[in-house]
Amino acid sequence: MMAGSDRIVVVGTGPAGSRAAQTLYGAGCRNLTVISEAPASGGQIYRRQPVGFERPPSSLYGEDAPKAVRLHGMFDALAGKIDYRPNTLVWNIFDGAVHTHDGASTDRLEFDRLVLSTGAMDRVIPIPGWTLPGVFTLGGSQIALKNQACSIGRAVVFAGTGPLLYLVAYQYAKAGANVVAVLDSASYFDKVRGAAWMARSPKMLLRGLAYRRYLARKRVMLREGVRLRAVEGADNVEGIRFTTGGRDEFVQCDAVGLGFGLTPEMQLAEIAGCRTRFDADNRQWVIAHDGQGRAGNGIYVAGDGSAIGGADVAELAGERAALALLADIGLPASKTRLRQIERASGRLAGFRKGVETSFPFPAAWIDEAPDETILCRCENVSFGEVRAAIARFEPREVNRLKALARPGMGRCQGRVCGPVLAELLSAVTGRPLEQVGKLRGQGPVKPISYGSTCGQADPQVHAWMLAGEKSDADDQSL
Ligand SMILES: Cc1cc2nc3c(=O)[nH]c(=O)nc-3n(C[C@H](O)[C@H](O)[C@H](O)COP(=O)(O)OP(=O)(O)OC[C@H]3O[C@@H](n4cnc5c(N)ncnc54)[C@H](O)[C@@H]3O)c2cc1C
């Protein structure tokens, strides 16, 4: 095969996917398809507003506006020259092809090389009342604001932990929304311990402190070292109960944004056969790769979809994975640029370590959740039901537990409750988290209608769906 004629597919148009695509095209790859389920490029951080909304970049992205404008411009210049498929979900990967669904029909696209840059989603810990109308994830709260300039409520509390907690609260307050409180499970001392790492990127550290100062000036209640007890309300959120320093408190509100950091969207990589690795510091699974994004079988991973690193790391990783791919197909890949990327990524990794130290994931809350709290909201399975299944059947592994008690079998495919289920099984059985495993990524990674695959041009898809039904039934008989 001639260098540059390989069929390359990039999934994702966030910082990682956009930069990977631009690097590949710039190096001469013309057989290039870029797919994203989003209607426009930018990913989560540089999400674009729908047509008809005309807020300036500065009000959408704050200090990140120049980066957003640059990335959007770069991708817009590229989009017309390549096979770009927005609004298209990659729902599965098999037989050397990505399988897509654009809302109306399915398609399959064979590839020689595949770059997966699928981003992240919110990491959630269920607390009593978290399924009440009016509770959103932190990311979901931000999407409402960024996408359509909406607030999730008239009086909003943001709760959980992580940099997104203060960022979203700041963005809401700046946009004129009524932010009642920010309740952070991380303590002041956690922040002090993380500060030394964060100081490696002083500009970013100062920015985080500025968000806090702004919120304090706006007289938003700021609490650290918080133990969330429950979101309360009859039919809708009426307030949130929490403990700080041994004191019980209740704050009235009609909406809550809840989140505890992010978790990689790595189902497609798993389905494609990439190995996973346990990151003990973060209590999270990540995709194993060779340090440059090579994850085996012509698959490359980049950005938050392989391990959480943030937008700047994602953009660098997208370029790095593209350079690795170029080298693998015999096209020039600048070694100087690769060294620059390594140095910059190293600096940012230090900051990331600071973030993780400053905002630790309060895993112990999961084992403490009351029996009646819902663990899997799609299938309405409670903590008590899962605990009963563990006591009765003594499963040692989380996929077995899924088959026994049904959490993770609903619309979200365990993307929300899977990590919680693993934490609970680990806590109850005393087995280390990495030994109870994680829910296997399965297609379709997100729901698609069965009807849209029936009678389509691609009989393989239909056959696969039937085979999938059979293996699900096998799973349940474990
Ligand atoms: C909701 C949310 C809000 C965030 N807000 C901020 C913020 O304000 N500031 C900040 O610094 N960081 C934020 N982050 C973190 C930030 O998004 C990331 O660090 C950064 O965007 C990672 O870039 P990425 O290219 O790896 O992934 P993303 O930017 O997430 O891009 C992922 C891309 O993959 C596509 N995709 C995923 N799965 C599929 C599929 N199956 N088929 C087709 N396409 C697919 C998506 O449509 C998207 O284009 C946020 C994260 C989330 C989840």
PDB file of C-alpha atoms and ligand atoms in Angstrom, residues 11-17 35-38 42-45 88-90 117-122 139-140 142-143 146 164 167 171 262 268 302-305 310-311 314 445-446, ligand 1:
ATOM      1  CA  VAL A  11     -13.780   9.408  16.215  1.00  0.00           C
ATOM      2  CA  GLY A  12     -14.393  12.644  18.119  1.00  0.00           C
ATOM      3  CA  THR A  13     -13.971  16.338  17.357  1.00  0.00           C
ATOM      4  CA  GLY A  14     -12.954  17.663  20.756  1.00  0.00           C
ATOM      5  CA  PRO A  15      -9.449  19.052  21.271  1.00  0.00           C
ATOM      6  CA  ALA A  16      -7.911  15.568  20.835  1.00  0.00           C
ATOM      7  CA  GLY A  17      -9.798  14.473  17.706  1.00  0.00           C
ATOM      8  CA  ILE A  35     -16.951  11.150  12.864  1.00  0.00           C
ATOM      9  CA  SER A  36     -18.633  12.791  15.841  1.00  0.00           C
ATOM     10  CA  GLU A  37     -21.990  12.401  17.458  1.00  0.00           C
ATOM     11  CA  ALA A  38     -21.946  16.146  18.140  1.00  0.00           C
ATOM     12  CA  GLY A  42     -15.188  21.618  19.793  1.00  0.00           C
ATOM     13  CA  GLY A  43     -15.922  18.747  22.174  1.00  0.00           C
ATOM     14  CA  GLN A  44     -17.074  19.381  25.722  1.00  0.00           C
ATOM     15  CA  ILE A  45     -14.912  22.312  26.710  1.00  0.00           C
ATOM     16  CA  THR A  88     -23.136  10.482  13.767  1.00  0.00           C
ATOM     17  CA  LEU A  89     -22.727   8.007  16.596  1.00  0.00           C
ATOM     18  CA  VAL A  90     -20.197   5.202  16.358  1.00  0.00           C
ATOM     19  CA  SER A 117     -10.775  10.424  21.025  1.00  0.00           C
ATOM     20  CA  THR A 118     -14.141   9.976  22.671  1.00  0.00           C
ATOM     21  CA  GLY A 119     -13.762  12.238  25.724  1.00  0.00           C
ATOM     22  CA  ALA A 120     -15.206  11.849  29.190  1.00  0.00           C
ATOM     23  CA  MET A 121     -18.410  12.019  31.166  1.00  0.00           C
ATOM     24  CA  ASP A 122     -19.342  13.007  34.715  1.00  0.00           C
ATOM     25  CA  GLY A 139     -21.395  18.637  33.156  1.00  0.00           C
ATOM     26  CA  GLY A 140     -25.094  18.576  32.308  1.00  0.00           C
ATOM     27  CA  GLN A 142     -22.754  23.387  32.132  1.00  0.00           C
ATOM     28  CA  ILE A 143     -24.168  22.085  28.838  1.00  0.00           C
ATOM     29  CA  LYS A 146     -23.106  26.783  27.253  1.00  0.00           C
ATOM     30  CA  LEU A 164     -15.532  21.625  37.353  1.00  0.00           C
ATOM     31  CA  LEU A 167     -15.811  26.452  37.257  1.00  0.00           C
ATOM     32  CA  GLN A 171     -19.903  30.411  35.003  1.00  0.00           C
ATOM     33  CA  LEU A 262     -14.832  12.747  35.240  1.00  0.00           C
ATOM     34  CA  LEU A 268     -15.350   1.866  21.975  1.00  0.00           C
ATOM     35  CA  ALA A 302      -6.004  10.246  22.686  1.00  0.00           C
ATOM     36  CA  GLY A 303      -7.520  12.641  25.183  1.00  0.00           C
ATOM     37  CA  ASP A 304      -9.882  12.159  28.084  1.00  0.00           C
ATOM     38  CA  GLY A 305     -11.326   9.020  26.459  1.00  0.00           C
ATOM     39  CA  GLY A 310      -7.852  18.020  30.642  1.00  0.00           C
ATOM     40  CA  ALA A 311      -8.252  19.910  27.394  1.00  0.00           C
ATOM     41  CA  ALA A 314      -6.029  16.133  25.142  1.00  0.00           C
ATOM     42  CA  VAL A 445     -22.370   1.936  23.309  1.00  0.00           C
ATOM     43  CA  LYS A 446     -25.369   4.253  23.405  1.00  0.00           C
TER      44      LYS A 446
HETATM   45  C1  LIG B   1     -19.795  17.713  30.333  1.00  0.00           C
HETATM   46  C2  LIG B   1     -18.358  18.129  30.429  1.00  0.00           C
HETATM   47  C3  LIG B   1     -18.018  19.467  30.516  1.00  0.00           C
HETATM   48  C4  LIG B   1     -16.691  19.856  30.594  1.00  0.00           C
HETATM   49  N1  LIG B   1     -16.390  21.190  30.682  1.00  0.00           N
HETATM   50  C5  LIG B   1     -15.088  21.571  30.810  1.00  0.00           C
HETATM   51  C6  LIG B   1     -14.730  22.942  30.935  1.00  0.00           C
HETATM   52  O1  LIG B   1     -15.584  23.813  30.917  1.00  0.00           O
HETATM   53  N2  LIG B   1     -13.432  23.264  31.081  1.00  0.00           N
HETATM   54  C7  LIG B   1     -12.462  22.308  31.074  1.00  0.00           C
HETATM   55  O2  LIG B   1     -11.271  22.644  31.211  1.00  0.00           O
HETATM   56  N3  LIG B   1     -12.767  21.016  30.931  1.00  0.00           N
HETATM   57  C8  LIG B   1     -14.051  20.621  30.814  1.00  0.00           C
HETATM   58  N4  LIG B   1     -14.354  19.304  30.703  1.00  0.00           N
HETATM   59  C9  LIG B   1     -13.262  18.385  30.522  1.00  0.00           C
HETATM   60  C10 LIG B   1     -12.904  18.576  29.042  1.00  0.00           C
HETATM   61  O3  LIG B   1     -14.049  18.276  28.292  1.00  0.00           O
HETATM   62  C11 LIG B   1     -11.869  17.724  28.517  1.00  0.00           C
HETATM   63  O4  LIG B   1     -10.688  17.801  29.258  1.00  0.00           O
HETATM   64  C12 LIG B   1     -11.552  17.970  27.030  1.00  0.00           C
HETATM   65  O5  LIG B   1     -12.648  18.452  26.308  1.00  0.00           O
HETATM   66  C13 LIG B   1     -11.123  16.644  26.495  1.00  0.00           C
HETATM   67  O6  LIG B   1     -11.019  16.691  25.115  1.00  0.00           O
HETATM   68  P1  LIG B   1     -11.243  15.369  24.279  1.00  0.00           P
HETATM   69  O7  LIG B   1     -11.010  15.731  22.856  1.00  0.00           O
HETATM   70  O8  LIG B   1     -10.479  14.259  24.853  1.00  0.00           O
HETATM   71  O9  LIG B   1     -12.774  14.992  24.504  1.00  0.00           O
HETATM   72  P2  LIG B   1     -14.155  15.829  24.261  1.00  0.00           P
HETATM   73  O10 LIG B   1     -13.910  17.269  24.187  1.00  0.00           O
HETATM   74  O11 LIG B   1     -15.076  15.329  25.276  1.00  0.00           O
HETATM   75  O12 LIG B   1     -14.604  15.309  22.847  1.00  0.00           O
HETATM   76  C14 LIG B   1     -15.085  13.996  22.649  1.00  0.00           C
HETATM   77  C15 LIG B   1     -15.631  13.881  21.250  1.00  0.00           C
HETATM   78  O13 LIG B   1     -15.965  12.537  20.967  1.00  0.00           O
HETATM   79  C16 LIG B   1     -17.258  12.469  20.402  1.00  0.00           C
HETATM   80  N5  LIG B   1     -17.773  11.135  20.709  1.00  0.00           N
HETATM   81  C17 LIG B   1     -17.727  10.472  21.901  1.00  0.00           C
HETATM   82  N6  LIG B   1     -18.244   9.236  21.783  1.00  0.00           N
HETATM   83  C18 LIG B   1     -18.618   9.110  20.490  1.00  0.00           C
HETATM   84  C19 LIG B   1     -19.216   8.053  19.741  1.00  0.00           C
HETATM   85  N7  LIG B   1     -19.510   6.866  20.291  1.00  0.00           N
HETATM   86  N8  LIG B   1     -19.484   8.266  18.433  1.00  0.00           N
HETATM   87  C20 LIG B   1     -19.190   9.449  17.847  1.00  0.00           C
HETATM   88  N9  LIG B   1     -18.612  10.492  18.506  1.00  0.00           N
HETATM   89  C21 LIG B   1     -18.325  10.306  19.796  1.00  0.00           C
HETATM   90  C22 LIG B   1     -18.006  13.632  21.021  1.00  0.00           C
HETATM   91  O14 LIG B   1     -19.096  14.029  20.245  1.00  0.00           O
HETATM   92  C23 LIG B   1     -16.895  14.690  21.014  1.00  0.00           C
HETATM   93  O15 LIG B   1     -16.792  15.290  19.740  1.00  0.00           O
HETATM   94  C24 LIG B   1     -15.680  18.884  30.603  1.00  0.00           C
HETATM   95  C25 LIG B   1     -16.013  17.539  30.511  1.00  0.00           C
HETATM   96  C26 LIG B   1     -17.342  17.148  30.431  1.00  0.00           C
HETATM   97  C27 LIG B   1     -17.681  15.681  30.343  1.00  0.00           C
END
